[in-house]
PDB file of C-alpha atoms in Angstrom:
ATOM      1  CA  MET U 204     183.475  54.768-166.421  1.00  0.00           C
ATOM      2  CA  THR U 205     186.146  52.628-168.048  1.00  0.00           C
ATOM      3  CA  ASP U 206     185.954  48.976-167.055  1.00  0.00           C
ATOM      4  CA  ILE U 207     189.585  49.120-166.101  1.00  0.00           C
ATOM      5  CA  ILE U 208     190.001  45.409-165.339  1.00  0.00           C
ATOM      6  CA  ALA U 209     188.571  44.527-168.754  1.00  0.00           C
ATOM      7  CA  LEU U 210     190.967  47.050-170.310  1.00  0.00           C
ATOM      8  CA  ILE U 211     193.963  45.519-168.529  1.00  0.00           C
ATOM      9  CA  LYS U 212     192.973  42.023-169.641  1.00  0.00           C
ATOM     10  CA  GLU U 213     192.494  43.239-173.206  1.00  0.00           C
ATOM     11  CA  LYS U 214     195.923  44.930-173.334  1.00  0.00           C
ATOM     12  CA  LYS U 215     197.805  42.311-171.329  1.00  0.00           C
ATOM     13  CA  GLU U 216     199.316  40.412-174.281  1.00  0.00           C
ATOM     14  CA  GLU U 217     200.838  43.639-175.620  1.00  0.00           C
ATOM     15  CA  LEU U 218     202.593  44.421-172.351  1.00  0.00           C
ATOM     16  CA  SER U 219     206.218  43.902-171.361  1.00  0.00           C
ATOM     17  CA  LYS U 220     207.180  41.295-168.765  1.00  0.00           C
ATOM     18  CA  SER U 221     207.333  43.911-165.978  1.00  0.00           C
ATOM     19  CA  HIS U 222     204.016  45.409-166.987  1.00  0.00           C
ATOM     20  CA  LYS U 223     202.408  41.954-167.029  1.00  0.00           C
ATOM     21  CA  LYS U 224     203.480  41.483-163.402  1.00  0.00           C
ATOM     22  CA  ILE U 225     201.642  44.685-162.489  1.00  0.00           C
ATOM     23  CA  ALA U 226     198.618  43.661-164.570  1.00  0.00           C
ATOM     24  CA  ASP U 227     198.365  40.252-162.891  1.00  0.00           C
ATOM     25  CA  TYR U 228     198.658  41.778-159.430  1.00  0.00           C
ATOM     26  CA  ILE U 229     195.927  44.363-160.110  1.00  0.00           C
ATOM     27  CA  ILE U 230     193.538  41.805-161.636  1.00  0.00           C
ATOM     28  CA  GLN U 231     193.904  39.609-158.546  1.00  0.00           C
ATOM     29  CA  ASN U 232     194.048  42.414-155.951  1.00  0.00           C
ATOM     30  CA  TYR U 233     192.241  45.395-157.470  1.00  0.00           C
ATOM     31  CA  GLU U 234     190.478  46.185-154.189  1.00  0.00           C
ATOM     32  CA  LYS U 235     193.866  46.814-152.513  1.00  0.00           C
ATOM     33  CA  ALA U 236     195.725  48.228-155.525  1.00  0.00           C
ATOM     34  CA  ALA U 237     193.064  50.928-155.961  1.00  0.00           C
ATOM     35  CA  TYR U 238     194.256  52.648-152.783  1.00  0.00           C
ATOM     36  CA  MET U 239     198.017  52.219-153.256  1.00  0.00           C
ATOM     37  CA  THR U 240     200.485  54.917-154.232  1.00  0.00           C
ATOM     38  CA  ALA U 241     202.652  54.227-157.272  1.00  0.00           C
ATOM     39  CA  ALA U 242     205.553  53.539-154.907  1.00  0.00           C
ATOM     40  CA  LYS U 243     203.612  50.990-152.865  1.00  0.00           C
ATOM     41  CA  LEU U 244     202.272  49.230-155.958  1.00  0.00           C
ATOM     42  CA  ALA U 245     205.837  49.079-157.283  1.00  0.00           C
ATOM     43  CA  LYS U 246     207.046  47.520-154.030  1.00  0.00           C
ATOM     44  CA  ASN U 247     204.273  44.921-154.026  1.00  0.00           C
ATOM     45  CA  THR U 248     204.955  43.893-157.615  1.00  0.00           C
ATOM     46  CA  GLY U 249     208.751  43.972-157.481  1.00  0.00           C
ATOM     47  CA  VAL U 250     209.197  46.677-160.138  1.00  0.00           C
ATOM     48  CA  SER U 251     210.315  50.308-160.096  1.00  0.00           C
ATOM     49  CA  GLU U 252     207.961  53.232-159.476  1.00  0.00           C
ATOM     50  CA  ALA U 253     208.763  54.553-162.961  1.00  0.00           C
ATOM     51  CA  THR U 254     207.611  51.213-164.421  1.00  0.00           C
ATOM     52  CA  VAL U 255     204.265  51.585-162.638  1.00  0.00           C
ATOM     53  CA  VAL U 256     203.838  55.090-164.072  1.00  0.00           C
ATOM     54  CA  ARG U 257     204.690  53.856-167.588  1.00  0.00           C
ATOM     55  CA  PHE U 258     202.200  50.999-167.126  1.00  0.00           C
ATOM     56  CA  ALA U 259     199.417  53.533-166.496  1.00  0.00           C
ATOM     57  CA  GLU U 260     200.453  55.516-169.562  1.00  0.00           C
ATOM     58  CA  LYS U 261     200.614  52.345-171.666  1.00  0.00           C
ATOM     59  CA  LEU U 262     196.927  51.767-170.854  1.00  0.00           C
ATOM     60  CA  GLY U 263     196.105  55.224-172.205  1.00  0.00           C
ATOM     61  CA  PHE U 264     195.984  57.266-168.998  1.00  0.00           C
ATOM     62  CA  SER U 265     197.750  60.621-168.615  1.00  0.00           C
ATOM     63  CA  GLY U 266     199.596  59.309-165.574  1.00  0.00           C
ATOM     64  CA  TYR U 267     199.266  57.259-162.416  1.00  0.00           C
ATOM     65  CA  PRO U 268     196.785  59.637-160.648  1.00  0.00           C
ATOM     66  CA  GLU U 269     194.233  59.296-163.486  1.00  0.00           C
ATOM     67  CA  PHE U 270     194.755  55.525-163.561  1.00  0.00           C
ATOM     68  CA  GLN U 271     194.295  55.241-159.795  1.00  0.00           C
ATOM     69  CA  LYS U 272     191.160  57.393-159.875  1.00  0.00           C
ATOM     70  CA  ASN U 273     189.591  55.055-162.442  1.00  0.00           C
ATOM     71  CA  LEU U 274     190.689  51.955-160.547  1.00  0.00           C
ATOM     72  CA  SER U 275     189.304  53.232-157.231  1.00  0.00           C
ATOM     73  CA  GLY U 276     186.028  54.143-158.970  1.00  0.00           C
ATOM     74  CA  TYR U 277     185.832  50.589-160.303  1.00  0.00           C
ATOM     75  CA  ALA U 278     186.646  49.081-156.916  1.00  0.00           C
ATOM     76  CA  LYS U 279     184.245  51.221-154.864  1.00  0.00           C
ATOM     77  CA  GLY U 280     181.101  49.514-156.027  1.00  0.00           C
ATOM     78  CA  LYS U 281     182.543  46.007-155.834  1.00  0.00           C
ATOM     79  CA  LEU U 282     184.125  45.844-152.389  1.00  0.00           C
ATOM     80  CA  THR U 283     182.534  43.272-150.114  1.00  0.00           C
ATOM     81  CA  SER U 284     182.106  44.011-146.409  1.00  0.00           C
ATOM     82  CA  ILE U 285     185.049  41.715-145.581  1.00  0.00           C
ATOM     83  CA  GLN U 286     187.310  43.492-148.088  1.00  0.00           C
ATOM     84  CA  ARG U 287     186.283  46.844-146.662  1.00  0.00           C
ATOM     85  CA  ILE U 288     187.090  45.735-143.111  1.00  0.00           C
ATOM     86  CA  GLU U 289     190.534  44.512-144.183  1.00  0.00           C
ATOM     87  CA  LEU U 290     191.246  47.798-145.967  1.00  0.00           C
ATOM     88  CA  ALA U 291     190.116  49.764-142.927  1.00  0.00           C
ATOM     89  CA  TYR U 292     192.497  47.852-140.657  1.00  0.00           C
ATOM     90  CA  GLU U 293     195.341  48.401-143.125  1.00  0.00           C
ATOM     91  CA  LYS U 294     194.642  52.133-143.412  1.00  0.00           C
ATOM     92  CA  MET U 295     194.215  52.719-139.689  1.00  0.00           C
ATOM     93  CA  GLY U 296     197.289  50.824-138.588  1.00  0.00           C
ATOM     94  CA  GLU U 297     198.333  51.943-135.125  1.00  0.00           C
ATOM     95  CA  SER U 298     197.185  55.537-135.644  1.00  0.00           C
ATOM     96  CA  SER U 299     194.652  57.309-133.441  1.00  0.00           C
ATOM     97  CA  VAL U 300     191.217  56.293-134.734  1.00  0.00           C
ATOM     98  CA  PRO U 301     189.393  59.553-133.794  1.00  0.00           C
ATOM     99  CA  GLN U 302     192.075  61.693-135.449  1.00  0.00           C
ATOM    100  CA  ARG U 303     192.221  59.532-138.566  1.00  0.00           C
ATOM    101  CA  VAL U 304     188.451  59.329-139.044  1.00  0.00           C
ATOM    102  CA  LEU U 305     187.636  62.970-138.240  1.00  0.00           C
ATOM    103  CA  LYS U 306     190.444  64.307-140.425  1.00  0.00           C
ATOM    104  CA  SER U 307     189.243  62.066-143.236  1.00  0.00           C
ATOM    105  CA  ASP U 308     185.699  63.431-142.877  1.00  0.00           C
ATOM    106  CA  ILE U 309     186.994  67.016-142.955  1.00  0.00           C
ATOM    107  CA  MET U 310     188.928  66.229-146.131  1.00  0.00           C
ATOM    108  CA  HIS U 311     185.790  64.769-147.766  1.00  0.00           C
ATOM    109  CA  ILE U 312     183.785  67.917-146.987  1.00  0.00           C
ATOM    110  CA  GLU U 313     186.566  70.123-148.378  1.00  0.00           C
ATOM    111  CA  LYS U 314     186.759  68.087-151.597  1.00  0.00           C
ATOM    112  CA  THR U 315     182.972  68.184-151.957  1.00  0.00           C
ATOM    113  CA  LEU U 316     183.041  71.973-151.622  1.00  0.00           C
ATOM    114  CA  GLU U 317     185.886  72.316-154.134  1.00  0.00           C
ATOM    115  CA  ASN U 318     184.095  70.247-156.771  1.00  0.00           C
ATOM    116  CA  ILE U 319     180.486  71.368-156.301  1.00  0.00           C
ATOM    117  CA  ASP U 320     178.646  72.410-159.472  1.00  0.00           C
ATOM    118  CA  ILE U 321     176.791  75.535-158.319  1.00  0.00           C
ATOM    119  CA  GLU U 322     174.535  75.609-161.386  1.00  0.00           C
ATOM    120  CA  GLN U 323     173.379  72.011-160.798  1.00  0.00           C
ATOM    121  CA  PHE U 324     172.925  72.781-157.097  1.00  0.00           C
ATOM    122  CA  GLU U 325     170.760  75.869-157.758  1.00  0.00           C
ATOM    123  CA  ARG U 326     168.651  74.103-160.373  1.00  0.00           C
ATOM    124  CA  ALA U 327     168.052  71.226-157.975  1.00  0.00           C
ATOM    125  CA  ALA U 328     166.944  73.672-155.259  1.00  0.00           C
ATOM    126  CA  ASP U 329     164.630  75.449-157.740  1.00  0.00           C
ATOM    127  CA  ALA U 330     163.107  72.138-158.855  1.00  0.00           C
ATOM    128  CA  ILE U 331     162.374  71.134-155.252  1.00  0.00           C
ATOM    129  CA  SER U 332     160.840  74.545-154.539  1.00  0.00           C
ATOM    130  CA  SER U 333     158.390  74.307-157.432  1.00  0.00           C
ATOM    131  CA  ALA U 334     157.614  70.563-157.239  1.00  0.00           C
ATOM    132  CA  LYS U 335     154.058  69.255-157.177  1.00  0.00           C
ATOM    133  CA  ARG U 336     155.211  66.346-155.016  1.00  0.00           C
ATOM    134  CA  ILE U 337     158.641  65.516-153.594  1.00  0.00           C
ATOM    135  CA  TYR U 338     159.686  61.862-153.375  1.00  0.00           C
ATOM    136  CA  ILE U 339     162.874  60.889-151.528  1.00  0.00           C
ATOM    137  CA  THR U 340     164.476  57.472-151.397  1.00  0.00           C
ATOM    138  CA  GLY U 341     167.668  55.972-150.036  1.00  0.00           C
ATOM    139  CA  VAL U 342     168.218  52.482-148.686  1.00  0.00           C
ATOM    140  CA  ARG U 343     170.604  50.824-146.266  1.00  0.00           C
ATOM    141  CA  SER U 344     173.109  53.437-144.992  1.00  0.00           C
ATOM    142  CA  ALA U 345     171.588  56.050-147.333  1.00  0.00           C
ATOM    143  CA  ALA U 346     168.207  55.616-145.607  1.00  0.00           C
ATOM    144  CA  ALA U 347     169.415  57.892-142.802  1.00  0.00           C
ATOM    145  CA  LEU U 348     170.240  60.573-145.375  1.00  0.00           C
ATOM    146  CA  ALA U 349     166.803  60.240-146.968  1.00  0.00           C
ATOM    147  CA  ASP U 350     165.126  60.514-143.545  1.00  0.00           C
ATOM    148  CA  PHE U 351     167.197  63.609-142.715  1.00  0.00           C
ATOM    149  CA  ALA U 352     166.268  65.318-146.002  1.00  0.00           C
ATOM    150  CA  GLY U 353     162.630  64.279-145.678  1.00  0.00           C
ATOM    151  CA  PHE U 354     162.317  65.472-142.079  1.00  0.00           C
ATOM    152  CA  TYR U 355     163.437  69.026-142.841  1.00  0.00           C
ATOM    153  CA  LEU U 356     161.741  69.385-146.221  1.00  0.00           C
ATOM    154  CA  HIS U 357     158.499  68.226-144.589  1.00  0.00           C
ATOM    155  CA  LEU U 358     158.772  71.152-142.159  1.00  0.00           C
ATOM    156  CA  ILE U 359     158.612  73.476-145.183  1.00  0.00           C
ATOM    157  CA  PHE U 360     156.284  71.619-147.583  1.00  0.00           C
ATOM    158  CA  ASP U 361     153.322  69.280-147.079  1.00  0.00           C
ATOM    159  CA  ASN U 362     153.987  67.326-150.296  1.00  0.00           C
ATOM    160  CA  VAL U 363     157.023  65.289-149.181  1.00  0.00           C
ATOM    161  CA  ARG U 364     157.041  61.495-149.314  1.00  0.00           C
ATOM    162  CA  ILE U 365     159.889  59.331-148.031  1.00  0.00           C
ATOM    163  CA  ILE U 366     159.934  56.050-149.929  1.00  0.00           C
ATOM    164  CA  LYS U 367     160.878  53.100-147.754  1.00  0.00           C
ATOM    165  CA  SER U 368     161.959  49.916-149.486  1.00  0.00           C
ATOM    166  CA  THR U 369     162.094  46.511-147.842  1.00  0.00           C
ATOM    167  CA  GLY U 370     163.694  45.000-150.921  1.00  0.00           C
ATOM    168  CA  GLY U 371     160.415  43.687-152.292  1.00  0.00           C
ATOM    169  CA  ASP U 372     157.901  44.849-154.892  1.00  0.00           C
ATOM    170  CA  ASP U 373     156.339  47.372-152.487  1.00  0.00           C
ATOM    171  CA  LEU U 374     158.674  50.033-153.896  1.00  0.00           C
ATOM    172  CA  PHE U 375     156.628  50.465-157.079  1.00  0.00           C
ATOM    173  CA  GLU U 376     153.353  50.565-155.168  1.00  0.00           C
ATOM    174  CA  GLN U 377     154.672  53.610-153.308  1.00  0.00           C
ATOM    175  CA  ILE U 378     155.799  55.477-156.424  1.00  0.00           C
ATOM    176  CA  MET U 379     153.232  54.326-158.977  1.00  0.00           C
ATOM    177  CA  ASN U 380     151.714  57.838-159.317  1.00  0.00           C
ATOM    178  CA  VAL U 381     154.981  59.744-159.765  1.00  0.00           C
ATOM    179  CA  GLY U 382     154.919  61.881-162.884  1.00  0.00           C
ATOM    180  CA  GLU U 383     155.429  65.233-164.573  1.00  0.00           C
ATOM    181  CA  GLY U 384     155.768  68.119-162.130  1.00  0.00           C
ATOM    182  CA  ASP U 385     157.119  65.850-159.383  1.00  0.00           C
ATOM    183  CA  VAL U 386     160.674  65.750-158.088  1.00  0.00           C
ATOM    184  CA  PHE U 387     162.279  62.432-157.212  1.00  0.00           C
ATOM    185  CA  ILE U 388     165.418  62.576-155.042  1.00  0.00           C
ATOM    186  CA  GLY U 389     167.529  59.413-155.077  1.00  0.00           C
ATOM    187  CA  ILE U 390     170.444  58.999-152.680  1.00  0.00           C
ATOM    188  CA  SER U 391     172.930  56.167-153.161  1.00  0.00           C
ATOM    189  CA  PHE U 392     176.601  55.544-152.484  1.00  0.00           C
ATOM    190  CA  PRO U 393     178.758  52.465-153.108  1.00  0.00           C
ATOM    191  CA  ARG U 394     177.671  49.726-153.044  1.00  0.00           C
ATOM    192  CA  TYR U 395     174.836  51.179-155.117  1.00  0.00           C
ATOM    193  CA  SER U 396     171.327  49.966-154.349  1.00  0.00           C
ATOM    194  CA  LYS U 397     169.504  48.292-157.225  1.00  0.00           C
ATOM    195  CA  ASN U 398     166.163  49.382-155.769  1.00  0.00           C
ATOM    196  CA  THR U 399     167.204  53.043-155.750  1.00  0.00           C
ATOM    197  CA  ILE U 400     168.367  52.797-159.364  1.00  0.00           C
ATOM    198  CA  LYS U 401     165.099  51.082-160.384  1.00  0.00           C
ATOM    199  CA  ALA U 402     163.074  53.802-158.650  1.00  0.00           C
ATOM    200  CA  LEU U 403     164.997  56.590-160.409  1.00  0.00           C
ATOM    201  CA  GLU U 404     164.602  54.816-163.740  1.00  0.00           C
ATOM    202  CA  TYR U 405     160.834  54.568-163.201  1.00  0.00           C
ATOM    203  CA  ALA U 406     160.560  58.227-162.131  1.00  0.00           C
ATOM    204  CA  LYS U 407     162.513  59.461-165.141  1.00  0.00           C
ATOM    205  CA  LYS U 408     160.465  57.280-167.493  1.00  0.00           C
ATOM    206  CA  ASN U 409     157.344  58.946-166.089  1.00  0.00           C
ATOM    207  CA  ASN U 410     158.731  62.457-166.692  1.00  0.00           C
ATOM    208  CA  ALA U 411     159.489  63.407-163.089  1.00  0.00           C
ATOM    209  CA  THR U 412     162.534  65.598-162.446  1.00  0.00           C
ATOM    210  CA  VAL U 413     165.206  63.329-160.972  1.00  0.00           C
ATOM    211  CA  ILE U 414     167.784  64.696-158.523  1.00  0.00           C
ATOM    212  CA  GLY U 415     170.626  62.339-157.688  1.00  0.00           C
ATOM    213  CA  ILE U 416     172.901  62.579-154.668  1.00  0.00           C
ATOM    214  CA  THR U 417     175.846  60.240-155.040  1.00  0.00           C
ATOM    215  CA  ASP U 418     179.640  60.044-155.068  1.00  0.00           C
ATOM    216  CA  SER U 419     180.749  60.495-158.693  1.00  0.00           C
ATOM    217  CA  LYS U 420     179.812  60.891-162.343  1.00  0.00           C
ATOM    218  CA  ASN U 421     180.573  57.184-162.732  1.00  0.00           C
ATOM    219  CA  SER U 422     177.724  56.284-160.370  1.00  0.00           C
ATOM    220  CA  PRO U 423     174.652  54.693-162.008  1.00  0.00           C
ATOM    221  CA  VAL U 424     172.611  57.333-160.159  1.00  0.00           C
ATOM    222  CA  ALA U 425     174.263  60.091-162.218  1.00  0.00           C
ATOM    223  CA  SER U 426     173.110  58.638-165.542  1.00  0.00           C
ATOM    224  CA  MET U 427     169.489  58.617-164.303  1.00  0.00           C
ATOM    225  CA  SER U 428     169.479  62.202-163.009  1.00  0.00           C
ATOM    226  CA  ASN U 429     168.385  65.512-164.476  1.00  0.00           C
ATOM    227  CA  TYR U 430     170.491  67.193-161.806  1.00  0.00           C
ATOM    228  CA  CYS U 431     173.161  65.381-159.827  1.00  0.00           C
ATOM    229  CA  LEU U 432     175.058  66.488-156.739  1.00  0.00           C
ATOM    230  CA  PHE U 433     178.273  64.750-155.740  1.00  0.00           C
ATOM    231  CA  ALA U 434     179.663  64.197-152.253  1.00  0.00           C
ATOM    232  CA  GLU U 435     182.996  62.591-151.453  1.00  0.00           C
ATOM    233  CA  CYS U 436     182.691  59.433-149.411  1.00  0.00           C
ATOM    234  CA  ASP U 437     184.937  56.789-147.913  1.00  0.00           C
ATOM    235  CA  THR U 438     183.810  53.229-148.484  1.00  0.00           C
ATOM    236  CA  THR U 439     187.040  51.557-147.386  1.00  0.00           C
ATOM    237  CA  SER U 440     185.543  50.651-144.034  1.00  0.00           C
ATOM    238  CA  PHE U 441     182.536  48.601-143.003  1.00  0.00           C
ATOM    239  CA  VAL U 442     181.072  51.932-141.792  1.00  0.00           C
ATOM    240  CA  ASP U 443     180.202  54.263-144.693  1.00  0.00           C
ATOM    241  CA  SER U 444     181.613  57.737-144.127  1.00  0.00           C
ATOM    242  CA  LEU U 445     178.778  59.931-145.405  1.00  0.00           C
ATOM    243  CA  THR U 446     179.618  63.128-143.507  1.00  0.00           C
ATOM    244  CA  ALA U 447     180.088  65.126-146.713  1.00  0.00           C
ATOM    245  CA  ALA U 448     176.791  63.810-148.085  1.00  0.00           C
ATOM    246  CA  ILE U 449     174.787  64.970-145.072  1.00  0.00           C
ATOM    247  CA  SER U 450     176.557  68.340-145.217  1.00  0.00           C
ATOM    248  CA  LEU U 451     175.632  68.677-148.896  1.00  0.00           C
ATOM    249  CA  ILE U 452     171.994  67.777-148.145  1.00  0.00           C
ATOM    250  CA  ASN U 453     172.032  70.307-145.302  1.00  0.00           C
ATOM    251  CA  ALA U 454     173.193  72.983-147.769  1.00  0.00           C
ATOM    252  CA  LEU U 455     170.493  71.975-150.263  1.00  0.00           C
ATOM    253  CA  ILE U 456     167.741  72.251-147.619  1.00  0.00           C
ATOM    254  CA  ALA U 457     169.109  75.637-146.500  1.00  0.00           C
ATOM    255  CA  SER U 458     169.032  76.863-150.105  1.00  0.00           C
ATOM    256  CA  VAL U 459     165.446  75.653-150.562  1.00  0.00           C
ATOM    257  CA  GLY U 460     164.531  77.420-147.313  1.00  0.00           C
ATOM    258  CA  LEU U 461     166.021  80.703-148.502  1.00  0.00           C
ATOM    259  CA  LYS U 462     164.080  80.450-151.749  1.00  0.00           C
ATOM    260  CA  ASN U 463     160.877  79.993-149.723  1.00  0.00           C
ATOM    261  CA  ARG U 464     161.417  82.447-146.848  1.00  0.00           C
ATOM    262  CA  GLU U 465     157.780  83.415-146.378  1.00  0.00           C
ATOM    263  CA  LEU U 466     156.572  79.817-146.386  1.00  0.00           C
ATOM    264  CA  VAL U 467     159.319  78.780-143.950  1.00  0.00           C
ATOM    265  CA  HIS U 468     158.451  81.659-141.616  1.00  0.00           C
ATOM    266  CA  LYS U 469     154.741  80.756-141.571  1.00  0.00           C
ATOM    267  CA  SER U 470     155.453  77.039-141.103  1.00  0.00           C
ATOM    268  CA  PHE U 471     157.793  77.534-138.162  1.00  0.00           C
ATOM    269  CA  GLU U 472     155.594  80.188-136.582  1.00  0.00           C
ATOM    270  CA  ARG U 473     152.776  77.635-136.524  1.00  0.00           C
ATOM    271  CA  LEU U 474     155.087  74.828-135.403  1.00  0.00           C
ATOM    272  CA  GLU U 475     156.407  76.860-132.457  1.00  0.00           C
ATOM    273  CA  LYS U 476     152.830  77.352-131.214  1.00  0.00           C
ATOM    274  CA  ILE U 477     152.112  73.619-131.568  1.00  0.00           C
ATOM    275  CA  TRP U 478     155.370  72.674-129.831  1.00  0.00           C
ATOM    276  CA  ASP U 479     154.588  75.042-126.945  1.00  0.00           C
ATOM    277  CA  GLU U 480     150.987  73.891-126.625  1.00  0.00           C
ATOM    278  CA  TYR U 481     151.891  70.203-126.494  1.00  0.00           C
ATOM    279  CA  GLY U 482     155.177  70.537-124.605  1.00  0.00           C
ATOM    280  CA  VAL U 483     157.335  69.002-127.304  1.00  0.00           C
ATOM    281  CA  TYR U 484     160.556  70.540-125.971  1.00  0.00           C
ATOM    282  CA  ASP U 485     161.797  70.792-122.400  1.00  0.00           C
ATOM    283  CA  LYS U 486     161.927  74.464-121.399  1.00  0.00           C
ATOM    284  CA  LYS U 487     163.179  74.064-117.844  1.00  0.00           C
TER     285      LYS U 487
END
């Protein structure tokens, strides 16, 4: 990913007076500018919309959409919780919160579906199916995604390990034996967890097959992965919107299940007997 703020600073002296106004505003307010239309950025900087478009082109982008995509990618991993709260309030305005949030989640799932790389998806499912051991890690908000994936994969296979990190050195004690033939699934969304990245780096160094689940090719998770699956997410709120991510993981588990029909059938046949015997579910 282009370090877009560094690029703007580098090119600033070559820019016109109007373009310098835009540059200064973005450098100081990149977290807000990243989510502005060209018209809104023009209004906030006191220039015309056409000037904003030419500014993006001057920096080497094909147009404002490509520039904004790079700027939002840069901003995603750097937003503090306070900045995210402020952006959320600005985006929500007086609109209906349920409608705004649910429609946003639907849009993220649709974009994830549009952009999914089927070949990467199938290879990831094949790797999980043939793995000697399956390690899964995700921290903070991604921990729920790791638990979800681990819960269902454990119903199919008996070689699944969910790696819990407290932020200390215990992480490496849990993964010290990872190696060739193993699959390591790392889940991380902005702001990216250093512990997750370290774990993926270690797994790859030890010849495990790394599967990343993250938001974009610019994510540090992507560079560590043999196969990487991308889910759209919204990090412009203090609550991470990871609906598309859990839907993608759901699809991955379903695919693994289809590739292992006989094993799934035997596992659930046995589980149903155990559940009945010990009254796990209410049947009244």
